[in-house]
XYZ file of C-alpha atoms in Angstrom:
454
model
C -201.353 -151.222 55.827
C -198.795 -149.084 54.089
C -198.688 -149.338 49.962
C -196.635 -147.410 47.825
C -197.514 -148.032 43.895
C -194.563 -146.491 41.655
C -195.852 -145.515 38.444
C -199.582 -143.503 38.221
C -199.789 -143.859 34.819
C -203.104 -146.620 33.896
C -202.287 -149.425 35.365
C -201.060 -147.525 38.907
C -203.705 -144.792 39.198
C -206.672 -147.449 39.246
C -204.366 -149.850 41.225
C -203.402 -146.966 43.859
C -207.261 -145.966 44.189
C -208.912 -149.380 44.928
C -206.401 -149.953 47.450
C -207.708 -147.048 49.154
C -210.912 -148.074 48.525
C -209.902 -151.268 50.285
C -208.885 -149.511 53.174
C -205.302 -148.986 52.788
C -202.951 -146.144 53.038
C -201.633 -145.781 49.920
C -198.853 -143.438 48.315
C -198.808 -143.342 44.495
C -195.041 -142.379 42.884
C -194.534 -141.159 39.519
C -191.507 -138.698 38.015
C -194.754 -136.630 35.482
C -194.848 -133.735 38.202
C -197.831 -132.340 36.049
C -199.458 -135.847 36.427
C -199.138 -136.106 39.994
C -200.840 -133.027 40.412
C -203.921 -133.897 38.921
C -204.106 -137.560 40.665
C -203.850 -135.277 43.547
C -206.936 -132.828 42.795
C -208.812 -135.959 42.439
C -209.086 -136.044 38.751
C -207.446 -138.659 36.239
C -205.258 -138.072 33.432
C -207.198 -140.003 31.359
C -210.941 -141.353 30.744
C -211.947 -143.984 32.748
C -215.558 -144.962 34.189
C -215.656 -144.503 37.743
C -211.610 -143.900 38.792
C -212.478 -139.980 39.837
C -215.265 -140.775 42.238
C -212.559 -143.531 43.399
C -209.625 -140.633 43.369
C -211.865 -138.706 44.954
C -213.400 -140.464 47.620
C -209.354 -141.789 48.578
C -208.765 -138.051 48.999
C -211.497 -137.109 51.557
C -210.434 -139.693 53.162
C -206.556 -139.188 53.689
C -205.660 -142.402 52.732
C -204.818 -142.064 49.000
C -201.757 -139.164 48.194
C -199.471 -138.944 45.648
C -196.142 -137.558 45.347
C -192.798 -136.793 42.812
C -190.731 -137.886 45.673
C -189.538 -141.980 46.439
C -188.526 -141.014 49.950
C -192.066 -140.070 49.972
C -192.883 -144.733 50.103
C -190.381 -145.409 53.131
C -192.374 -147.222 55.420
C -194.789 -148.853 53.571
C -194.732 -153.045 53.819
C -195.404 -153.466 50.195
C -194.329 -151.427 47.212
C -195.991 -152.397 43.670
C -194.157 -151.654 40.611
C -196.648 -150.361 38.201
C -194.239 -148.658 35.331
C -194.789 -148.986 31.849
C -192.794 -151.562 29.832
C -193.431 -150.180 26.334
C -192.368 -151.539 23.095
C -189.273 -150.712 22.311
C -188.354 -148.647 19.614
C -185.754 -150.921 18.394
C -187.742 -154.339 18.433
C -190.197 -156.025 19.184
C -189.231 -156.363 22.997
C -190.768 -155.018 25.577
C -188.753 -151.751 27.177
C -187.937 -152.702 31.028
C -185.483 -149.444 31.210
C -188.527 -147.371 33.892
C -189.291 -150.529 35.212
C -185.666 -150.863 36.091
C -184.653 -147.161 36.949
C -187.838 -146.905 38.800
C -186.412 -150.219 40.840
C -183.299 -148.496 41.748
C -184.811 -145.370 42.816
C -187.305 -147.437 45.168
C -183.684 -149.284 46.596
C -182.498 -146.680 49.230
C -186.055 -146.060 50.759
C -186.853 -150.049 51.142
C -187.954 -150.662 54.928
C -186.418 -154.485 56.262
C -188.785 -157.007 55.828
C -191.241 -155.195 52.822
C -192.383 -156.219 49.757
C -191.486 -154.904 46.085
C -193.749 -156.640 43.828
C -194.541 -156.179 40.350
C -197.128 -155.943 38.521
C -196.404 -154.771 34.863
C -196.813 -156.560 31.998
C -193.019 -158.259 31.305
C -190.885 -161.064 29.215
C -189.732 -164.593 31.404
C -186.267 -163.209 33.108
C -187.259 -159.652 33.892
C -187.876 -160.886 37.893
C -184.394 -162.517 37.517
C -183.017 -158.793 36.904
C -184.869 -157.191 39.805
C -183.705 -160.105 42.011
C -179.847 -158.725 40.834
C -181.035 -154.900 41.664
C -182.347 -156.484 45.250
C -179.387 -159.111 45.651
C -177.559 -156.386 48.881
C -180.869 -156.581 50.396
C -181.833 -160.035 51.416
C -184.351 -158.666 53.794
C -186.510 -157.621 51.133
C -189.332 -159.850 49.445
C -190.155 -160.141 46.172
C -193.001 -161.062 44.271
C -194.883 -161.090 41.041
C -198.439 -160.101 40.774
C -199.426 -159.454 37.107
C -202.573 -157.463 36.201
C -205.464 -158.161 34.305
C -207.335 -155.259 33.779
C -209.484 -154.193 30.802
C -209.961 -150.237 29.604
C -213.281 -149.078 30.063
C -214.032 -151.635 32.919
C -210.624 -151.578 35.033
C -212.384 -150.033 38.166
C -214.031 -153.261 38.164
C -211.571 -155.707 37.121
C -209.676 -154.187 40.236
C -212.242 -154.476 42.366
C -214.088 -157.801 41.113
C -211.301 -159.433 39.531
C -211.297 -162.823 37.908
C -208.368 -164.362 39.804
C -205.367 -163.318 41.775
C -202.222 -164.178 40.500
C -199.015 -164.688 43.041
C -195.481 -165.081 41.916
C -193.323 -166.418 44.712
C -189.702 -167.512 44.598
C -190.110 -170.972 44.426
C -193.643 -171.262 43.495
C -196.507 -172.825 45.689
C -194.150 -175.530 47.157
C -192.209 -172.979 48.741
C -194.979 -170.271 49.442
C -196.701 -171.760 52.389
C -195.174 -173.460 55.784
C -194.927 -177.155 55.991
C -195.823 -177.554 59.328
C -198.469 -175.500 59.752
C -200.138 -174.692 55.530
C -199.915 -170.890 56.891
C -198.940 -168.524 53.872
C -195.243 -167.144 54.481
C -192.704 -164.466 52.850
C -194.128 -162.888 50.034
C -197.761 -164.641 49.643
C -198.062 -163.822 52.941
C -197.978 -159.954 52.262
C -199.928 -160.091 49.292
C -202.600 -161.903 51.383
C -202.764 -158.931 53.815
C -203.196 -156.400 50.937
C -206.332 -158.684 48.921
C -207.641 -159.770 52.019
C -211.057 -158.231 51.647
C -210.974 -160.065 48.317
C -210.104 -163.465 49.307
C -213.091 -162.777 52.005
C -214.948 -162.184 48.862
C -213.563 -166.105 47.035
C -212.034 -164.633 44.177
C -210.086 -167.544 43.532
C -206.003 -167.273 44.008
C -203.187 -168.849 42.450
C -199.630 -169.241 43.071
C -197.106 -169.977 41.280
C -193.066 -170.172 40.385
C -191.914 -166.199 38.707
C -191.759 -167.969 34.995
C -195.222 -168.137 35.066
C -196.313 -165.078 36.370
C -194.509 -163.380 33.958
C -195.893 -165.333 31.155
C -199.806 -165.670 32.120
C -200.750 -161.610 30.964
C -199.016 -162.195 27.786
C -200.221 -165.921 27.057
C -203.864 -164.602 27.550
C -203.642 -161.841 25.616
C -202.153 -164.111 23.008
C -205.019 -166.317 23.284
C -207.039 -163.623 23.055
C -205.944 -161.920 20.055
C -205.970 -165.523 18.982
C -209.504 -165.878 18.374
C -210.208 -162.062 17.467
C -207.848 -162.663 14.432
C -209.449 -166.083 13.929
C -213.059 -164.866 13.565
C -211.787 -161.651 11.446
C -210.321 -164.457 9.567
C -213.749 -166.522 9.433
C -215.200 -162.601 8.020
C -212.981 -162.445 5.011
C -214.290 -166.245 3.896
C -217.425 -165.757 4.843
C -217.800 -162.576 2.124
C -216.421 -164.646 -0.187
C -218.613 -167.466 0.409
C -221.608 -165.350 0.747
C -221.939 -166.281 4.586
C -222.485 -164.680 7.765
C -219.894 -164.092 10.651
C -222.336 -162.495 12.922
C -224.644 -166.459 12.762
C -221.262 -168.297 12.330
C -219.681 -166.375 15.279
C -222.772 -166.947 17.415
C -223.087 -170.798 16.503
C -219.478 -171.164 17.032
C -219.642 -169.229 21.018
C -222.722 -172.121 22.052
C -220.159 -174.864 22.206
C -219.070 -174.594 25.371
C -215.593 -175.626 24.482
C -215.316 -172.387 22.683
C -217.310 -170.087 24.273
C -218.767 -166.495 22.666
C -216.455 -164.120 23.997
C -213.786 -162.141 21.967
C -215.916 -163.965 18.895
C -217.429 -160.706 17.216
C -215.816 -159.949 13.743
C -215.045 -155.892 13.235
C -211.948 -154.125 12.479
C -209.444 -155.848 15.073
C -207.694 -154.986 17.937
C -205.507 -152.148 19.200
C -204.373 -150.397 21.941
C -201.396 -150.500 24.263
C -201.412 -154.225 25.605
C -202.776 -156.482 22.763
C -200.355 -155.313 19.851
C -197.874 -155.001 22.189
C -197.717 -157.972 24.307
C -197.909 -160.488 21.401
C -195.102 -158.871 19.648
C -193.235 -158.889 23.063
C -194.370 -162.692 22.925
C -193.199 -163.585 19.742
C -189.708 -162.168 20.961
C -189.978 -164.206 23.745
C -190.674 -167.545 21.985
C -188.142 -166.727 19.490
C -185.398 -165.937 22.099
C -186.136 -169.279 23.744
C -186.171 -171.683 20.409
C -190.062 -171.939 20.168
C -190.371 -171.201 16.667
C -193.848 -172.173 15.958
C -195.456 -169.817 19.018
C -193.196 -166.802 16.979
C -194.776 -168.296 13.746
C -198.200 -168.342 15.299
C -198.479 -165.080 16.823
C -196.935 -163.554 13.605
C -199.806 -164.616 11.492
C -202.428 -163.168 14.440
C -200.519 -159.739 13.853
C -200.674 -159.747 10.202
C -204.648 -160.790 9.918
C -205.319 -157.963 12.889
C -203.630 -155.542 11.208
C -204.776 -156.383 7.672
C -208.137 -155.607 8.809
C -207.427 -152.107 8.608
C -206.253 -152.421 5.168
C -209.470 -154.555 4.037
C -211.577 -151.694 5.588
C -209.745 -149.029 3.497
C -210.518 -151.272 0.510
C -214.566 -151.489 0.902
C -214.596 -148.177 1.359
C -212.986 -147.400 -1.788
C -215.310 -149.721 -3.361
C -218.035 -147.942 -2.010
C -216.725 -144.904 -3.046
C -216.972 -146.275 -6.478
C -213.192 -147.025 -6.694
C -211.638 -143.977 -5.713
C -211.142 -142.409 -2.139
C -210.033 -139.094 -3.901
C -212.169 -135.769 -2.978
C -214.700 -137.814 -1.685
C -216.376 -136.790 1.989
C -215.731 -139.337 4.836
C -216.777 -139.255 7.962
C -215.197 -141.814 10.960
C -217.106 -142.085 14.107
C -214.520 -143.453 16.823
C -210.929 -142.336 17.389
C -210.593 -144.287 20.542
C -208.963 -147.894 20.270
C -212.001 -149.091 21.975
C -215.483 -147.275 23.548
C -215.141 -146.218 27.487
C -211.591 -145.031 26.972
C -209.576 -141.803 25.571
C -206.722 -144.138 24.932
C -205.610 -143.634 20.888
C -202.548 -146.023 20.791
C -202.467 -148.104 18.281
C -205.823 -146.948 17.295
C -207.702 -149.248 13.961
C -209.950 -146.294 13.536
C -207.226 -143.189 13.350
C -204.904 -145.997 11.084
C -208.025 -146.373 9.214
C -209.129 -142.705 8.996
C -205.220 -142.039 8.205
C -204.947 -144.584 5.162
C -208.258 -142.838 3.866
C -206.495 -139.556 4.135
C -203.982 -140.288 2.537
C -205.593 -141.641 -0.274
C -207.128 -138.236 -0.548
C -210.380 -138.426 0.947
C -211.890 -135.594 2.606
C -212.219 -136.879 6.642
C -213.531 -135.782 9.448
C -213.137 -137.898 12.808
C -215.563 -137.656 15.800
C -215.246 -139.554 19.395
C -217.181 -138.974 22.733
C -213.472 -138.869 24.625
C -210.546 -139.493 22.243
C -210.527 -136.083 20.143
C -208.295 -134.043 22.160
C -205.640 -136.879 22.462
C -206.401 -137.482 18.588
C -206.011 -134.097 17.327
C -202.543 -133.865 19.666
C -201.149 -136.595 17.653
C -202.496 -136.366 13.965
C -203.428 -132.439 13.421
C -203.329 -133.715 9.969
C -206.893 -134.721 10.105
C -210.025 -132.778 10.440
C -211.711 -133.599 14.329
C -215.275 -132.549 15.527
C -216.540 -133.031 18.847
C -220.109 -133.247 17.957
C -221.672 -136.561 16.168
C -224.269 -134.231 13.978
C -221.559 -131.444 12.790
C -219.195 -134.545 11.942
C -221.720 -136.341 9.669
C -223.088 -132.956 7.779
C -222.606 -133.764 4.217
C -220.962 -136.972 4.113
C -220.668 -139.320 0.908
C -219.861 -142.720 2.892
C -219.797 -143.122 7.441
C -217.398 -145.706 9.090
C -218.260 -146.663 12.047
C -214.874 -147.388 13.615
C -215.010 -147.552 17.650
C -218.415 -148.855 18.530
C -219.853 -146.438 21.104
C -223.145 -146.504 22.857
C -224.090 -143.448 20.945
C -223.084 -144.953 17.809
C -224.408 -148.187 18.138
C -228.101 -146.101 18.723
C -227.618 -143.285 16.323
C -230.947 -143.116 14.728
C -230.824 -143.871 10.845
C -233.537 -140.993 9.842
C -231.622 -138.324 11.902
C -228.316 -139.268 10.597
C -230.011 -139.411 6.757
C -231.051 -136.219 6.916
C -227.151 -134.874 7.661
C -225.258 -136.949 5.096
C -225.192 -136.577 1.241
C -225.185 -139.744 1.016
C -226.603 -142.879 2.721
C -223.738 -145.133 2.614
C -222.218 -146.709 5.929
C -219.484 -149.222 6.549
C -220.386 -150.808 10.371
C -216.437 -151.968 10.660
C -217.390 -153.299 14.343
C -221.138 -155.301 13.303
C -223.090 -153.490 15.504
C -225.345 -151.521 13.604
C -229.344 -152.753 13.599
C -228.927 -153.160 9.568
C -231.956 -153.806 8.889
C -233.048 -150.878 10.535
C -231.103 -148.366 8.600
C -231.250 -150.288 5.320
C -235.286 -149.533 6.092
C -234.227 -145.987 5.830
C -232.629 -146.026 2.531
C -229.082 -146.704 3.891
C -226.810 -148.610 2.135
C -224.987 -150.649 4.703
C -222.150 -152.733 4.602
C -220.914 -154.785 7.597
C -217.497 -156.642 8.055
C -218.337 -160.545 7.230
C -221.805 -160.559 6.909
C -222.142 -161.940 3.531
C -222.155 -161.495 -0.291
C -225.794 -160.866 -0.411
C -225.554 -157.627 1.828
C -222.629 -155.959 -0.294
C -224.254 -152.607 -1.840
C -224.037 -151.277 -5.282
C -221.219 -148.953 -5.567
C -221.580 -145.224 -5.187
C -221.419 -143.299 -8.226
């Protein structure tokens, strides 16, 4: 089958491949010329595990291309619409403006009987608008189809994913025939383009375009939900003298509950997770839910005052004062296995300790190109060993492999001092505490908070 995915930017690159992957012929549209070059050469515009071998092996075999040009997807039978609905920089709504002029450009080169179906994270109504866009073509399905994938393990979420999610005009009532239980109109399409997954069970739901639209943002909610809980549980627990790391662990072995997304650290960032529940809050407040606007508000504020806290033990390490001392962060990526830097905790981090006139110097296996790009303010070295040479105090802010096994002795010998904050609770503590490091977690009680540096 024929796919065109417009919009090569995250979500549509590592859509566009694994439906090549699949089998399909697929065309991938985007207006960044300079982007669309690359995806053609094979190579991705950003970090992410596996997606070149996948670019690659789509381009050996003819059936992945990519193009500037929207006359360029005439003639395929299903057209995803994989743009980018950012925040926008006047609220907290979500931006639909490229998901909308992206829409009309698509228009004029729509085949009778295809597809347009969208996948992009959006508010309740924004299907209602593309249905106006469509409304002189009535030969032309639509659908919702909202992704759920996760940087640093997207190739797989594509691939393996948890569920497929169908919106059809008139939800699962209307999305199969009576007579015979056959999927029709747009199901029926987006059958024929997962089919080796439905071979595969991944289990598949359909349902009415409301709900589509809202399930990526109501998960994420959820999800932020308990990260901001358990970074909540942190704060009492160093007051109390506790530890989140048992309580979060105790908590996850109820299986009402579950462990995931309940690890204490520095919060959440990003592109999605800030976004979406901001773009949620809108939502809920545009409709008259007050308390889901109320709810999601205090998940923001606890997230982000993580950052904050952090500053605050460090300057308490630092015996009070951030001023001329030498700090060194180790992450600038919102989260390991990605160069992605929106929304970053570790650069707002390393950027509040700046400013406070500490002396920092940021390292990350991927992020420091995209990092020094957008703050040249700081100081940026590539290599782990060069970044902690004469440090006072390390933050570990992004919790890499190679930070989570950075050996305690080596890293000893570097600093001037052997003071480290573990904002993500991954460090072996005991391990560097055996090597005269001073180590103080996020949450992990009043009995492990160090004596100030002098």
């Amino acid at each position: 089958m024929k796919i065109s995915v417009i919009g090569c930017g995250y979500l549509g690159a590592v859509h566009a491949a694994t439906l090549a992957s699949m089998g399909h012929t697929v065309v991938g549209i985007d207006v960044d010329a300079a982007k669309v070059e690359q995806l053609a050469r094979g190579l991705a515009p950003f970090f992410e595990p596996g997606l070149d071998e996948l670019l690659q092996d789509g381009r050996a075999s003819g059936r992945l291309t990519f193009s500037t040009d929207f006359a360029d997807a005439a003639g395929a039978r299903v057209h995803f619409l994989c743009v980018g609905t950012p925040q926008s920089k006047t609220s907290d709504g979500a931006d639909l403006s490229y998901l909308l002029a992206a829409t009309e450009s698509l228009l004029p080169h729509l085949g009778r009987g295809a597809a347009v179906v969208g996948k992009s994270t959006v508010p309740v109504g924004t299907v209602d608008m593309l249905a106006g866009l469509l409304s002189a073509r009535p030969d032309v399905l639509l659908g919702w189809n909202p992704e759920f994938l996760r940087q640093g393990t997207a190739v797989k979420d594509s691939l393996v994913p948890d569920r497929l999610v169908y919106g059809a005009p008139g939800g699962k009532a209307a999305a199969f025939d009576r007579t015979s239980g056959a999927a029709c109109g747009v199901t029926a399409a987006l059958d024929a383009v997962y089919g080796p997954l439905l071979s595969a069970r991944i289990p598949r739901l359909v349902c009415n375009f409301a709900t589509a639209e809202l399930i990526k943002s109501a998960s994420n909610a959820y999800l932020a939900t308990k990260v901001s809980f358990i970074n909540a549980m942190a704060e009492l627990c160093d007051a109390s003298g506790a530890d989140v790391t048992e309580l979060g662990e105790a908590m996850g072995l109820d299986p009402r509950i579950g462990s995931r997304y309940l690890h204490a650290g520095l919060g959440f960032g990003g592109g999605c997770l800030p976004k979406d529940i901001r773009s949620f809050r809108t939502q809920a407040a545009a409709l008259g839910v007050e308390p889901v606007d109320d709810w999601m508000g205090v998940v923001d504020a606890i997230n982000l005052g993580q950052r904050s806290r952090t500053v605050e033990i460090a300057r308490g390490l630092c015996g009070g004062t951030l001023a001329g001392r030498t700090v060194t962060v180790l992450g600038a990526a919102f989260k390991p296995d990605t160069d992605d830097i929106r929304d970053s905790p570790a650069l707002d981090v390393a950027l509040q300790l700046a400013a406070a006139g500490a002396h920092v110097t940021v390292t990350d296996p991927k992020a420091i190109n995209n990092a020094w790009m957008r703050f040249p303010q700081l100081r940026f070295e590539a290599r782990t060993d060069r970044a902690l040479e004469g440090a006072e105090l390390v933050l570990l802010l992004t919790e890499w492999d190679e930070y989570r096994s950075l050996s305690p002795a080596v890293a000893g010998a570097l600093v001037r001092r052997r003071t480290v904050l573990d904002a993500r609770n991954v460090l072996d503590a005991a391990a560097w505490q055996a090597e005269g490091w001073t180590v103080r977690g996020l949450g992990t009680g009043a009995s492990l908070i160090p004596q100030r540096i002098v």
